[in-house]
Each structure stands twice: as C-alpha cells, then as structure tokens.
mmCIF file of C-alpha atoms and ligand atoms in Angstrom:
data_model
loop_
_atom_site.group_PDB
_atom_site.id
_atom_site.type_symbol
_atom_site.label_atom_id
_atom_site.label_comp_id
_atom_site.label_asym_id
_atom_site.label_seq_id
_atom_site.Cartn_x
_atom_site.Cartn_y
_atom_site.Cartn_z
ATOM 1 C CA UNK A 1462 21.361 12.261 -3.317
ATOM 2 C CA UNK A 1463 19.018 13.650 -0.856
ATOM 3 C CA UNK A 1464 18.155 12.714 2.339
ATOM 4 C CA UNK A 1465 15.092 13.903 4.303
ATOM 5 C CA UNK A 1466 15.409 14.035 8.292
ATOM 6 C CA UNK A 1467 11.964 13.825 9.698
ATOM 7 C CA UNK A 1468 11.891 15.291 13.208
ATOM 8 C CA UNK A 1469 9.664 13.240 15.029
ATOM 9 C CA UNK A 1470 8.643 15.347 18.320
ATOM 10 C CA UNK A 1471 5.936 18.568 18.541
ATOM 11 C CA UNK A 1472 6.260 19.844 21.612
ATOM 12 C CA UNK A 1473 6.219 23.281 22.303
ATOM 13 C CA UNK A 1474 9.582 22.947 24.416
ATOM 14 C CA UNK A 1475 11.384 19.942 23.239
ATOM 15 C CA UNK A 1476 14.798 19.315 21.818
ATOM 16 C CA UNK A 1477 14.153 17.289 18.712
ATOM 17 C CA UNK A 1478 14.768 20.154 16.384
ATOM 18 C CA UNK A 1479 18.038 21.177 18.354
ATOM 19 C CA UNK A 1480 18.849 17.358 17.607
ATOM 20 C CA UNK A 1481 17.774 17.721 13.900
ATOM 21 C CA UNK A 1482 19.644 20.754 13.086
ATOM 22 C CA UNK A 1483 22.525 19.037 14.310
ATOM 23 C CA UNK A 1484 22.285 16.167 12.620
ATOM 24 C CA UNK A 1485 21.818 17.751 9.365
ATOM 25 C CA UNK A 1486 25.257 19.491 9.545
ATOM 26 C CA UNK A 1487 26.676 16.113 9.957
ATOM 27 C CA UNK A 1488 24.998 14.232 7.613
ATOM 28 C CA UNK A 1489 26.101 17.284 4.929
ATOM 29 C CA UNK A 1490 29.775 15.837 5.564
ATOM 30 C CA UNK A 1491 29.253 12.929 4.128
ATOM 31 C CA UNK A 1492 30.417 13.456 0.604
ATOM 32 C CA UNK A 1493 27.172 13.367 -2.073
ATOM 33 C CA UNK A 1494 24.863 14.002 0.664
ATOM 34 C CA UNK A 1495 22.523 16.745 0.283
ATOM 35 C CA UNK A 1496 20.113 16.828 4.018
ATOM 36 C CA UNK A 1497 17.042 18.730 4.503
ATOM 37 C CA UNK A 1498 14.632 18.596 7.436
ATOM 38 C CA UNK A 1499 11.215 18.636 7.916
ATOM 39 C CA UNK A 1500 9.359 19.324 11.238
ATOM 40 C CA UNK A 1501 6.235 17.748 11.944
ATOM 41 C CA UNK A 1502 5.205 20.558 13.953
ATOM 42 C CA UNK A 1503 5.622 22.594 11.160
ATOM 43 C CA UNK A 1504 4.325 20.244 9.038
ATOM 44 C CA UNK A 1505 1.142 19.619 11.237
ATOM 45 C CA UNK A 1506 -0.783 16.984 10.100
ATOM 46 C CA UNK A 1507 -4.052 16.769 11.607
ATOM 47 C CA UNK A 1508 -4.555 13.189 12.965
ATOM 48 C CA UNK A 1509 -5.135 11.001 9.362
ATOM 49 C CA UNK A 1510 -8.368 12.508 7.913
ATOM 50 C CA UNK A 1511 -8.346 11.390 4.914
ATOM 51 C CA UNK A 1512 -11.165 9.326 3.624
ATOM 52 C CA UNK A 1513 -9.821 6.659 1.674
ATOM 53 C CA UNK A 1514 -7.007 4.452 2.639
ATOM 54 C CA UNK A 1515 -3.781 5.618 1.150
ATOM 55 C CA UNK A 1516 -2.882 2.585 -0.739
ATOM 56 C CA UNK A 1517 -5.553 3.663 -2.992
ATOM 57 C CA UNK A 1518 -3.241 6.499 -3.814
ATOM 58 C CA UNK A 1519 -6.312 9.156 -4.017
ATOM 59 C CA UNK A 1520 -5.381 12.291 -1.528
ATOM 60 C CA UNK A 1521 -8.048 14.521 -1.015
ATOM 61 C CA UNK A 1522 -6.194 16.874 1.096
ATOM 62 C CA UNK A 1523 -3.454 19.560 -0.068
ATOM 63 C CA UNK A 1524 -1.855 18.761 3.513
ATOM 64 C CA UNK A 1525 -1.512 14.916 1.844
ATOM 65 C CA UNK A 1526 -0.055 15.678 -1.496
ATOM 66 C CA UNK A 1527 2.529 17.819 0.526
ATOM 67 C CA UNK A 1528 3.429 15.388 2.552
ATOM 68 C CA UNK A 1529 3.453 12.432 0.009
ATOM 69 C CA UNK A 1530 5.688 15.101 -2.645
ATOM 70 C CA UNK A 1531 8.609 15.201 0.469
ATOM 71 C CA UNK A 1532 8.508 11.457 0.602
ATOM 72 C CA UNK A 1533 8.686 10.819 -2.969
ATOM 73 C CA UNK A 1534 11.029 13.754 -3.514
ATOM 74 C CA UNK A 1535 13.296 11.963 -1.093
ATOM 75 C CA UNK A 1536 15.695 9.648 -2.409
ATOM 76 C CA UNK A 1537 16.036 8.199 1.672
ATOM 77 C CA UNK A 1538 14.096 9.301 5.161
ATOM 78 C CA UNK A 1539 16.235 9.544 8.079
ATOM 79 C CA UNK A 1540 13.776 9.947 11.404
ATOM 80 C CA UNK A 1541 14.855 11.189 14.135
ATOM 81 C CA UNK A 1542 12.455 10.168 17.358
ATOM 82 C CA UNK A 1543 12.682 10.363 20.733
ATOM 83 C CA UNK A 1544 11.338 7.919 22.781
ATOM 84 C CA UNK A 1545 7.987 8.817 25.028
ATOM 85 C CA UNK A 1546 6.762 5.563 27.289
ATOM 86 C CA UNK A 1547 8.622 3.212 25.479
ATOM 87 C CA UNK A 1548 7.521 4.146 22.285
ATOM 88 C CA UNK A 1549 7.713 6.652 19.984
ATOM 89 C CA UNK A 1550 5.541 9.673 19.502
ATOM 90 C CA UNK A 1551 2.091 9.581 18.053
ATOM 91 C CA UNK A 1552 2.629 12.129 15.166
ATOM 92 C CA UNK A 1553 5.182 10.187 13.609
ATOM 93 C CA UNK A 1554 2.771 7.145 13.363
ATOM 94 C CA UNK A 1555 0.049 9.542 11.969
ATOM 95 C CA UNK A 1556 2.356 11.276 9.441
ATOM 96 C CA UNK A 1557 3.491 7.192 8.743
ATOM 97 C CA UNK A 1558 -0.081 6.531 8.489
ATOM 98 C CA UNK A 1559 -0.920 9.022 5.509
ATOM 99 C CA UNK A 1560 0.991 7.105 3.102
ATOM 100 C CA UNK A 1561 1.090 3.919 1.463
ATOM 101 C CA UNK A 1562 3.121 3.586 -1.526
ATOM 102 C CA UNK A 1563 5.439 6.470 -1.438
ATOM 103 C CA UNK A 1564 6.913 4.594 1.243
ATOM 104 C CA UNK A 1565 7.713 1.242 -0.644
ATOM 105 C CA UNK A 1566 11.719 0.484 -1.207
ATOM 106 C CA UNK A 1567 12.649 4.206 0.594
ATOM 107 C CA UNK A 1568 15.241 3.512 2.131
ATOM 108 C CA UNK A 1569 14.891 4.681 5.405
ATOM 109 C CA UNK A 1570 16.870 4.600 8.735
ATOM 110 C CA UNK A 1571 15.990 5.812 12.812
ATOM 111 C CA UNK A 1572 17.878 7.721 15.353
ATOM 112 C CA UNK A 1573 16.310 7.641 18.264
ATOM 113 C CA UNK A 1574 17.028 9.596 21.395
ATOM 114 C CA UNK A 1575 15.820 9.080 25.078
ATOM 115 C CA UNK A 1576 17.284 9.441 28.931
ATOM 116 C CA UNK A 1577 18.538 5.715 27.975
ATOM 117 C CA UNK A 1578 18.621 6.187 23.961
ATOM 118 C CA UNK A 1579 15.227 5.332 22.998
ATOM 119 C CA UNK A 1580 15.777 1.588 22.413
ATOM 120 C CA UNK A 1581 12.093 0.542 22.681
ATOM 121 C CA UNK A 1582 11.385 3.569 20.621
ATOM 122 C CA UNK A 1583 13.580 2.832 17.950
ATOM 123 C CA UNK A 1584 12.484 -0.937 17.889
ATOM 124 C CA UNK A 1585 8.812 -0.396 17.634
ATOM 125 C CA UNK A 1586 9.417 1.982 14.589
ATOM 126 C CA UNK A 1587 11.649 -0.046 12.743
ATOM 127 C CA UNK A 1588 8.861 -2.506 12.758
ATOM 128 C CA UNK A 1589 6.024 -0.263 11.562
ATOM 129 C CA UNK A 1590 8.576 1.069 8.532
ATOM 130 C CA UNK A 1591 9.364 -2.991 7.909
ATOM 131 C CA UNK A 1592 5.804 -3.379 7.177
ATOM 132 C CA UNK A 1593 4.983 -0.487 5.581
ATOM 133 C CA UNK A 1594 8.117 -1.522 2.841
ATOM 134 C CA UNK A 1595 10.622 0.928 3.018
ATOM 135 C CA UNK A 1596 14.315 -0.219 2.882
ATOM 136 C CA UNK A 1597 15.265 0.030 6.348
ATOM 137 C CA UNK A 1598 19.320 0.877 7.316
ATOM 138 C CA UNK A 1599 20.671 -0.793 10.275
ATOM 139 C CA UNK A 1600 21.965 -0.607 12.833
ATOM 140 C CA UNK A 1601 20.783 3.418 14.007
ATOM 141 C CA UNK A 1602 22.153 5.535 16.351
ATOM 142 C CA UNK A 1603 20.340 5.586 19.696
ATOM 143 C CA UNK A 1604 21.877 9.088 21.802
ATOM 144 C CA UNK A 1605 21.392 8.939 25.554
ATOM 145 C CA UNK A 1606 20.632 12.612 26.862
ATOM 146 C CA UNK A 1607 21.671 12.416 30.650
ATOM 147 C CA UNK A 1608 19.650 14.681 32.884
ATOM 148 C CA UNK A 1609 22.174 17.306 33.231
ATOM 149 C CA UNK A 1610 22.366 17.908 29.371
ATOM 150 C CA UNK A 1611 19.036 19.862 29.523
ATOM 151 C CA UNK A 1612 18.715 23.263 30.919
ATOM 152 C CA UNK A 1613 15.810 25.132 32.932
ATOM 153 C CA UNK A 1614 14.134 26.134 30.139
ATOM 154 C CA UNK A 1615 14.194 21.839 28.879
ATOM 155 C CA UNK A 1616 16.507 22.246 26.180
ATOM 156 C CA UNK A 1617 20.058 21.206 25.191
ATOM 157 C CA UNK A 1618 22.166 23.767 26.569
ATOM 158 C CA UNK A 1619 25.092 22.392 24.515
ATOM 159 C CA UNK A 1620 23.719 19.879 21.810
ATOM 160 C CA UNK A 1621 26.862 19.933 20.312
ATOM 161 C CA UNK A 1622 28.623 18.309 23.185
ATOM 162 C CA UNK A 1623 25.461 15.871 23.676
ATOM 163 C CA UNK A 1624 25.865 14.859 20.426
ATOM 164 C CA UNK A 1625 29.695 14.700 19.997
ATOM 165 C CA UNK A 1626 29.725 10.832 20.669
ATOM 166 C CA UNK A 1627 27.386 9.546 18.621
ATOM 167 C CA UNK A 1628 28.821 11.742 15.724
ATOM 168 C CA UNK A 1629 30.934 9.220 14.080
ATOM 169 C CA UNK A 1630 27.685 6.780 14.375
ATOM 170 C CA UNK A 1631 25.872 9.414 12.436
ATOM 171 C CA UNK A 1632 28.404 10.258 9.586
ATOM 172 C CA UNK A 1633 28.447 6.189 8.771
ATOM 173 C CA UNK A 1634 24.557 6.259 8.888
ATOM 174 C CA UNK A 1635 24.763 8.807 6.157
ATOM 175 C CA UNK A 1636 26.918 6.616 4.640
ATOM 176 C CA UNK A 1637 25.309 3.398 4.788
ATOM 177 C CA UNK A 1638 22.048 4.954 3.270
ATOM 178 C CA UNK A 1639 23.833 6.960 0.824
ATOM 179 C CA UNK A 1640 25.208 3.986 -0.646
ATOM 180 C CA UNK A 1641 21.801 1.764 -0.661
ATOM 181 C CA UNK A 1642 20.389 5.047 -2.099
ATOM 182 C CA UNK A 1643 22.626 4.859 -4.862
ATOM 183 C CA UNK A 1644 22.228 1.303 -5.930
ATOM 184 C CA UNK A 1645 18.534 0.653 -4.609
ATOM 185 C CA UNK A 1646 17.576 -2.668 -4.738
ATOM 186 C CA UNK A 1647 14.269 -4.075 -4.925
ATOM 187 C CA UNK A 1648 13.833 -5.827 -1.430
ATOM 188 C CA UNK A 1649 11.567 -8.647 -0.953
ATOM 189 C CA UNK A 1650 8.188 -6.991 0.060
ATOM 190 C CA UNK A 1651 5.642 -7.982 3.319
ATOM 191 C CA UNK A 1652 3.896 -10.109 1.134
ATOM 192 C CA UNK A 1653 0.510 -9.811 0.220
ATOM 193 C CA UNK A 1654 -0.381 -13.480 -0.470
ATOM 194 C CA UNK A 1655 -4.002 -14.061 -0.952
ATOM 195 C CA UNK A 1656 -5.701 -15.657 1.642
ATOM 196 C CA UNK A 1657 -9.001 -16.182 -0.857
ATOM 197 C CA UNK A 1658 -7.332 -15.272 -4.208
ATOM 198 C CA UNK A 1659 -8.311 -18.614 -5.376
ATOM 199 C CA UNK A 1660 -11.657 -18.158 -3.956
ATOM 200 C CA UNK A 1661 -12.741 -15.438 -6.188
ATOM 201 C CA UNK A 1662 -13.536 -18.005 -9.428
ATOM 202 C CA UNK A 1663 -15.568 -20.159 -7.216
ATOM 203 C CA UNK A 1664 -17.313 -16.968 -5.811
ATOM 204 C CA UNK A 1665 -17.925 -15.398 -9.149
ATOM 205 C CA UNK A 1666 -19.771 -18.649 -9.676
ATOM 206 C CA UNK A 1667 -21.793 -18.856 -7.155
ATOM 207 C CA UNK A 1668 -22.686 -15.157 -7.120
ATOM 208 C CA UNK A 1669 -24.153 -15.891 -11.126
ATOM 209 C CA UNK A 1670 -25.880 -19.186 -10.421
ATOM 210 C CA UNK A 1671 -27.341 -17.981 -7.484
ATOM 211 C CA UNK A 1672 -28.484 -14.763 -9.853
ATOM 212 C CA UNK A 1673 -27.302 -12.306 -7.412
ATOM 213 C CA UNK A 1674 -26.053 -9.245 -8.827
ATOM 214 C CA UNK A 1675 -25.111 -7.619 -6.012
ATOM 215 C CA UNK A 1676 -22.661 -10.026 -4.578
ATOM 216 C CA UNK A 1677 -21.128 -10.855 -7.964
ATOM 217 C CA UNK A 1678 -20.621 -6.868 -8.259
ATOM 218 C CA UNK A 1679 -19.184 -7.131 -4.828
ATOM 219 C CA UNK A 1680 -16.279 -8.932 -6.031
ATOM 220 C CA UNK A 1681 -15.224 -6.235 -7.912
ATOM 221 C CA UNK A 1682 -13.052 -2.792 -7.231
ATOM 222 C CA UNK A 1683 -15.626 0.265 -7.164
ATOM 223 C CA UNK A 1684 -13.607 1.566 -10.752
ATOM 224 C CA UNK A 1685 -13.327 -2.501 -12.156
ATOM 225 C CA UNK A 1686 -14.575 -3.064 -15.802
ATOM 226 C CA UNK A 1687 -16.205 -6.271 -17.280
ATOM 227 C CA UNK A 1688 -15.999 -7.470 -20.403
ATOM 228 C CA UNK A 1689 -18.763 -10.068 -21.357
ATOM 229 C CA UNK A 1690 -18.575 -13.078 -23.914
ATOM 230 C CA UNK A 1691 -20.360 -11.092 -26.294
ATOM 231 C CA UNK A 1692 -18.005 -7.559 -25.834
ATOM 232 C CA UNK A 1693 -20.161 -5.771 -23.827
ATOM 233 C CA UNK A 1694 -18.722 -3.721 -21.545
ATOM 234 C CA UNK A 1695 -19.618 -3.035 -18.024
ATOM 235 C CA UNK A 1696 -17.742 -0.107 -16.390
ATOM 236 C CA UNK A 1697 -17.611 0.360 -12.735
ATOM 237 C CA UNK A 1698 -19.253 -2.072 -9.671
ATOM 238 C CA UNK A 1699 -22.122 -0.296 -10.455
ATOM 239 C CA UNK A 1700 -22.489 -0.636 -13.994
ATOM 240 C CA UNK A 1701 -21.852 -4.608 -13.162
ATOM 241 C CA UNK A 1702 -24.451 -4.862 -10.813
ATOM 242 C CA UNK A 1703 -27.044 -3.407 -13.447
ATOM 243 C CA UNK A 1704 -25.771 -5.147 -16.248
ATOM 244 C CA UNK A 1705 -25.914 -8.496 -14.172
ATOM 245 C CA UNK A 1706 -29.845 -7.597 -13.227
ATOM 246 C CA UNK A 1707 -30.498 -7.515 -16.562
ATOM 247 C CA UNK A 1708 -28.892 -10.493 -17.631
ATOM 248 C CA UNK A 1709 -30.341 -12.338 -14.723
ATOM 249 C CA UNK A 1710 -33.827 -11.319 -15.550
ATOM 250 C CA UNK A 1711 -33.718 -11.428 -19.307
ATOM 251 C CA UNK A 1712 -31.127 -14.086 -21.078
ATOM 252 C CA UNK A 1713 -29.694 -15.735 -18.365
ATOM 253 C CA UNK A 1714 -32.215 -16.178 -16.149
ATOM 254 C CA UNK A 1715 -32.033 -20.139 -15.831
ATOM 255 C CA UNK A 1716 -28.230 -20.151 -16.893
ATOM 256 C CA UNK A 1717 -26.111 -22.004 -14.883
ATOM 257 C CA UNK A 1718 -21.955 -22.290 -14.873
ATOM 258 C CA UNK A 1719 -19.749 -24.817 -13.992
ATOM 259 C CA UNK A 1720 -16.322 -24.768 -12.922
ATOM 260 C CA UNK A 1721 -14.148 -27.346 -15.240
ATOM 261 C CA UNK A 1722 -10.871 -26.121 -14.207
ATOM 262 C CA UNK A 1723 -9.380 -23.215 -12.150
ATOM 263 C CA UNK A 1724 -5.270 -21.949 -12.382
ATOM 264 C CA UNK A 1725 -3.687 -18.762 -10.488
ATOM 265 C CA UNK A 1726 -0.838 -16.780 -11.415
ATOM 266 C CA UNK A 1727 0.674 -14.526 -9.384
ATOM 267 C CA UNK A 1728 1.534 -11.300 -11.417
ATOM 268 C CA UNK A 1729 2.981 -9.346 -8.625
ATOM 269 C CA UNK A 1730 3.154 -9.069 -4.823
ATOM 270 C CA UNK A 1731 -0.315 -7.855 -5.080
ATOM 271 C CA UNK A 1732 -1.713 -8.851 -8.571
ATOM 272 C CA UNK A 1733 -3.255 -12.051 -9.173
ATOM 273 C CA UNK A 1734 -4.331 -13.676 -12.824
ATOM 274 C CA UNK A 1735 -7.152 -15.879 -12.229
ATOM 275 C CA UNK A 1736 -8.217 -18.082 -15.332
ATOM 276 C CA UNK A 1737 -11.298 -20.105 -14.669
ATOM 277 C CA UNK A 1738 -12.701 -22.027 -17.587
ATOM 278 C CA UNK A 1739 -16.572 -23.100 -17.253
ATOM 279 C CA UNK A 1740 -18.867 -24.406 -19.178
ATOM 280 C CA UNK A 1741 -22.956 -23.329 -19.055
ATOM 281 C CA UNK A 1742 -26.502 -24.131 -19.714
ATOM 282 C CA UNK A 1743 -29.487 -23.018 -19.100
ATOM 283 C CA UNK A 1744 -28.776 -19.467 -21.578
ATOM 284 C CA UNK A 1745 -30.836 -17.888 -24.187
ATOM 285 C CA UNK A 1746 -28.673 -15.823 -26.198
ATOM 286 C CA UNK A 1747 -31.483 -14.762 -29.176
ATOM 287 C CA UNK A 1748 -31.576 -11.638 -28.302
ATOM 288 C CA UNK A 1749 -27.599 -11.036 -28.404
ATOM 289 C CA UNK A 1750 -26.568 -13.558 -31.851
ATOM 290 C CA UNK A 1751 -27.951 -15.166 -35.251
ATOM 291 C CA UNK A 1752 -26.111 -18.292 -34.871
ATOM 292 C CA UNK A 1753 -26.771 -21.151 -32.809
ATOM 293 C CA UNK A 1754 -25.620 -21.598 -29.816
ATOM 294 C CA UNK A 1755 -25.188 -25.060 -28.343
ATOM 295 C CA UNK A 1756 -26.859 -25.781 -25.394
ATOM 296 C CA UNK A 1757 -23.807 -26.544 -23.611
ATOM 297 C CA UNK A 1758 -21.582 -23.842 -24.141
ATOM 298 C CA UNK A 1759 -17.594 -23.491 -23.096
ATOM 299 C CA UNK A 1760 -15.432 -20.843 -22.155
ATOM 300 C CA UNK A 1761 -12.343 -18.847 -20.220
ATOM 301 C CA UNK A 1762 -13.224 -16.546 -17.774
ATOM 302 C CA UNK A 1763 -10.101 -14.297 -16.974
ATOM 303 C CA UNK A 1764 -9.913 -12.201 -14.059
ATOM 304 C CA UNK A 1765 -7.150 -9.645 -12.998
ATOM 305 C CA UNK A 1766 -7.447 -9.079 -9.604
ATOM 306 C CA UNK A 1767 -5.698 -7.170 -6.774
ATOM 307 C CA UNK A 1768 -5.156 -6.361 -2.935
ATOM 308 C CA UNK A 1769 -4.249 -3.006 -2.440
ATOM 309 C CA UNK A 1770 -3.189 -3.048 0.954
ATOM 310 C CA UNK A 1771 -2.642 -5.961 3.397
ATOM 311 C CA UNK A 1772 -6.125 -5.049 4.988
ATOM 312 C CA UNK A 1773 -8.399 -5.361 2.448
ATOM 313 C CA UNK A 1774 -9.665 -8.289 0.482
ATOM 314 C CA UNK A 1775 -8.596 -9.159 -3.208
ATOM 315 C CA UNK A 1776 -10.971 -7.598 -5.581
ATOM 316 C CA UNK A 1777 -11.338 -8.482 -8.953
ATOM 317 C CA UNK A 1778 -9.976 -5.039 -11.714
ATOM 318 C CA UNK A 1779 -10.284 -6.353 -14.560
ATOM 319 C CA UNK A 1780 -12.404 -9.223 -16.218
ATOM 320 C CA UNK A 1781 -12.364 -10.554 -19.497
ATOM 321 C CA UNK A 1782 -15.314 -13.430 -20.591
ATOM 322 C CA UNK A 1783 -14.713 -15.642 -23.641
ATOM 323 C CA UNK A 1784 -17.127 -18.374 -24.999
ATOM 324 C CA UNK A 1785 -15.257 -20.784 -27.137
ATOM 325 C CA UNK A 1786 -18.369 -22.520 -28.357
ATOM 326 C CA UNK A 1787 -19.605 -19.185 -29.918
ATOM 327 C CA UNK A 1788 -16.094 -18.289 -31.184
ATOM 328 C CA UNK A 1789 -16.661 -21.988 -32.914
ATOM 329 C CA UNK A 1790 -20.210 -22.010 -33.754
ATOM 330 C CA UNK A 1791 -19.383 -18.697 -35.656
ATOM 331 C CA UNK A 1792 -16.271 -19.605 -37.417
ATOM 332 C CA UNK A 1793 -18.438 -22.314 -39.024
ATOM 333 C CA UNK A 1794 -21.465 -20.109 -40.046
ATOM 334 C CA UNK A 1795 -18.537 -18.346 -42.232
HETATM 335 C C1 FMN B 1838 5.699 11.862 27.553
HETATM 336 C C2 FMN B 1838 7.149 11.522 27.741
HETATM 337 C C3 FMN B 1838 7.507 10.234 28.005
HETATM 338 C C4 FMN B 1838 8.850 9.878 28.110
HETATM 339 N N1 FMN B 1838 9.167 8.570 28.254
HETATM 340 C C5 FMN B 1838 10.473 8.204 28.202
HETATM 341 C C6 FMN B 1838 10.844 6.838 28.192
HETATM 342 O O1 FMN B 1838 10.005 5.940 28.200
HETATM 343 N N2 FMN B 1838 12.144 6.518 28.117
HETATM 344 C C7 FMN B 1838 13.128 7.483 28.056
HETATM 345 O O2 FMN B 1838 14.298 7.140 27.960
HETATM 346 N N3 FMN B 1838 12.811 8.799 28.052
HETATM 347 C C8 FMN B 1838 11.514 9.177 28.126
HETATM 348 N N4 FMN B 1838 11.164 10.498 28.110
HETATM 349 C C9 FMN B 1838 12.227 11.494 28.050
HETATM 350 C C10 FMN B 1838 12.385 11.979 26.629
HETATM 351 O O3 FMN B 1838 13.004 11.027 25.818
HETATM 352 C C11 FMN B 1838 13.157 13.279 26.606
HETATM 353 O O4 FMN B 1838 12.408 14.204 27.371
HETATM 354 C C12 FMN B 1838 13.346 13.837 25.230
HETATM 355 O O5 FMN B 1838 13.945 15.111 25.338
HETATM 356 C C13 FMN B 1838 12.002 13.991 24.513
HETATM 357 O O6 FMN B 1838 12.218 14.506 23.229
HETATM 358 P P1 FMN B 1838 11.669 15.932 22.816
HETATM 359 O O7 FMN B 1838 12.248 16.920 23.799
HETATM 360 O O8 FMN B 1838 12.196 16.170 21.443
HETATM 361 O O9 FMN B 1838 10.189 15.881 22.895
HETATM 362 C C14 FMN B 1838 9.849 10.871 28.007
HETATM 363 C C15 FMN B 1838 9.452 12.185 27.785
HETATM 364 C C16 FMN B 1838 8.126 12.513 27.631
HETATM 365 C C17 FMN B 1838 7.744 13.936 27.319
#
C-alpha cells in the first residue's frame, strides 16, 4: 500500500525535507509500506487559480490534474508540517484547497514539528482535513526541535538524532494507517444536510406561477436537464430558461400549479429526491395534444437535486414532469 508524505514547508532554507526524507526511511520499515514524498516546493502550486470550485471536479490546469493524480494515486497522505505562528503554513492550505473529492475517505494522518512540536499546528490541520472528509489517523507525532538541533546555516545538523525519539511514534503511525488503508471504511461524512432542500418544490412553484423563467432556471445546475409532461427535453439552465419563455408566453401563459403534497428522500450525503405532486389550471395544451385535457389537470413532479460542496446551495440535476390526467385522458381515447 502506498503512502504519500506531503512536506508541508517552502522555504528556501528550512528543514522539512531533511524531516521528510527521514521519515520516509522509517515509514519503509513498516512491513507492506511502500512511502514516497512529494515537496510542495517542488510541486509549486500557485495560490488556487482555478476557476471553478473543485467539488465540481472540472480542473483546468495541468498543475491540478497533477496534483489531484498524487492524491488519488495515494492509498493514504501522511503530512508532515511544521508549525509557523501557531498554525501551519499557507501552502499546505492552498495545495488542501485545490481539491475536493480526491480527498474524501483518504485516510490521512499529521506530523507536525515546531520549537515545542507544533501542537496548534497540528490541531488546526486536523480540523481542515476533518472537514474536507479524509479518514484522519490519530493520535500524530508532534517532534520538538530544540534550538541547538539547527546549525548556522538553519538546518538539522543531525536529523537523525532529532528524530531518534519520536521514531517508534512514527513506525506505529505507519502502522495505524497501513491497517485503516487496508480495510477502509466508509466514515460518516461532514454532512451536507439541506438547509432549503425542501424548499426547492415550493420554489419551482412559485418561479412558474409567477412566469419567471429566469428564476425557475436558477434552480437548476448550469449542465441540469428537464424533462416536461409532454417529453420535451430541455438541456442545460439555459435551454430551461428559453423553453420556460416560451411556455410562459404561448401555452401556459395563465397556468397556474398547486402544491397537493411534497416528500424528500435523501439519496446520499449530498443527493436529494424531491417528489412534489401538483395539480394545474389555467393551461392550453392544443398546440402540444389531440385529446382533451381536463381543465384541472394532476401530476408528479420529480426532481433530483444536489449540493456539491457545503458552500453552495442545492440545485436541482435532474427533473422529470408527469401529468397523470393526460396519461388517463389518453389511455381512454385508446
Ligand atoms: C514564520 C515562522 C513562524 C514560526 N512560529 C513558530 C511557532 O508559532 N511555534 C513554534 O514552535 N515554532 C515556530 N517557528 C519555528 C519553526 O517551527 C521552525 O523554524 C521549523 O524549523 C520550521 O520548519 P521549516 O524549517 O521546515 O520551515 C516558526 C518559524 C517560522 C519561520
């Protein structure tokens, strides 16, 4: 199983990579442990420029999908900080920052490292890899480097003897996340519980019976597809929003929906099913059907929707429209 040590400090002079080298050799003792490193100052992320979140999962940068391939190549992350005014360094937040999913159930553990072992450094961490979902190890090693252990020059002059006691702490890390690497288990996520999840039927309803396209598209993910009563399909927020001007204008221009009943269910962490059945007047479907339509008609509205991230709203993906009273109407033409 491999394990990736991510060394978490870019200074020019700095002993972080001294500390990582080290720490690989260890780690490599552990029996089925196969360590590799990589240096975010080699790796030199510029701060997060990419221009979509990354829980969408789209990358437009090769320096991304590099990153993001060493995560997911990964089977666990060890990262290895020191500690800079009781935190930890900014590039490890950034390089945290550039990824969304790759980081969910990894398991994960921190050394951290400090003139008094990086404690707050180590704590603040642990919390941002707690919320971004990876499966974090505890307890870590924290490794105290007195004053005396650094030469002139601000390195370890012997980072073998700085390290020797916190050695044994190391080896059963490696151990620890070896095992929960072998037999991963799906951890209870942050969860994403809608806060308006529920909301989004009564919106959709208010957006059509107030005729506005544009804030009934709004409820919608920019690559969502629609699926009216009568099979049309609308692909896209945009192709919503013009299909719902028409309708608005034309057909449905005095149509009017009312909610008769309204039940969730949760698919995922961050998938909701949202059934809403209505019932409408106020339509003139001649343009669309032969039969007759009654002027009160029924149906199920179904809508799939989701929450990418924890800072975005729930958008509707998918939605489905049925009209029962057609589905009838027609059954008795034949
Ligand atoms: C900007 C800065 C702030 C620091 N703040 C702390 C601190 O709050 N607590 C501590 O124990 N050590 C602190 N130190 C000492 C570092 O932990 C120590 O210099 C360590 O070697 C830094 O890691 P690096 O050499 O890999 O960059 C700080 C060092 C720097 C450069």
């Amino acid at each position: 199983m491999s394990v990736l040590i991510v060394i978490g400090s870019t200074r020019p002079v700095r002993v972080g990579r001294q500390i990582g080298e080290t720490l690989i050799s260890t780690l490599q003792q552990v029996e089925g442990l196969d360590a590799s490193l990589v240096d975010l100052a080699e790796l030199n992320l510029p701060f997060l420029d990419e221009p979509l979140m990354a829980a969408t999962g789209h990358y437009a940068h090769a320096h991304t999908r590099k990153w993001a391939q060493s995560i997911t190549a990964a089977d666990g992350v060890v990262f290895v900080v020191p500690q800079y005014n009781f935190g930890y360094p900014a590039p490890v937040k950034n390089a945290i920052d550039y990824l969304f999913h790759e980081w969910k159930n990894k398991p994960t553990a921190v050394i951290s490292y400090g003139s008094h072992g990086g404690r707050q450094s180590y704590d603040q961490l642990v919390q941002v890899l707690q919320f971004v979902g990876t499966d974090l190890i505890e307890p870590g090693v924290h490794i105290t480097l007195p004053r005396d252990a650094y030469g002139p020059d601000g390195r370890l002059q012997d980072t073998g003897a700085a390290l020797a006691p916190y050695l044994h702490q190391v080896r059963a890390l490696g151990s620890a996340v070896l095992e929960r690497m072998s037999s991963p288990c799906e951890r209870p996520q942050i969860s994403l519980v809608p806060r308006a999840a529920d909301q989004l039927g009564a919106q959709f309803l208010e957006a059509f019976n107030t005729h506005n396209p544009e804030a009934l598209a709004g409820l919608f993910h920019e690559h969502a597809q629609f699926v009216d009563v009568m099979g049309h399909t609308f692909e896209g927020r945009a192709g919503i929003e013009a299909g719902h001007h028409h309708v608005f204008a034309g057909p449905l221009a005095r149509a009017s929906l009312t909610m008769e009943s309204q039940r969730s269910h949760r698919l995922g962490a961050s998938t909701v099913l949202v059934e809403v059945r209505w019932s409408s007047t106020g339509h003139d479907l001649t343009q669309f059907t032969e039969v007759a339509v009654p002027v009160r008609r029924h149906g199920l509205l179904v809508l799939v929707a989701t929450k990418p991230d924890p800072f975005t709203g729930w958008a509707i993906e998918r939605s489905y429209n049925t009209d029962f009273s057609l589905a009838t109407t027609h059954a008795e033409a034949h």
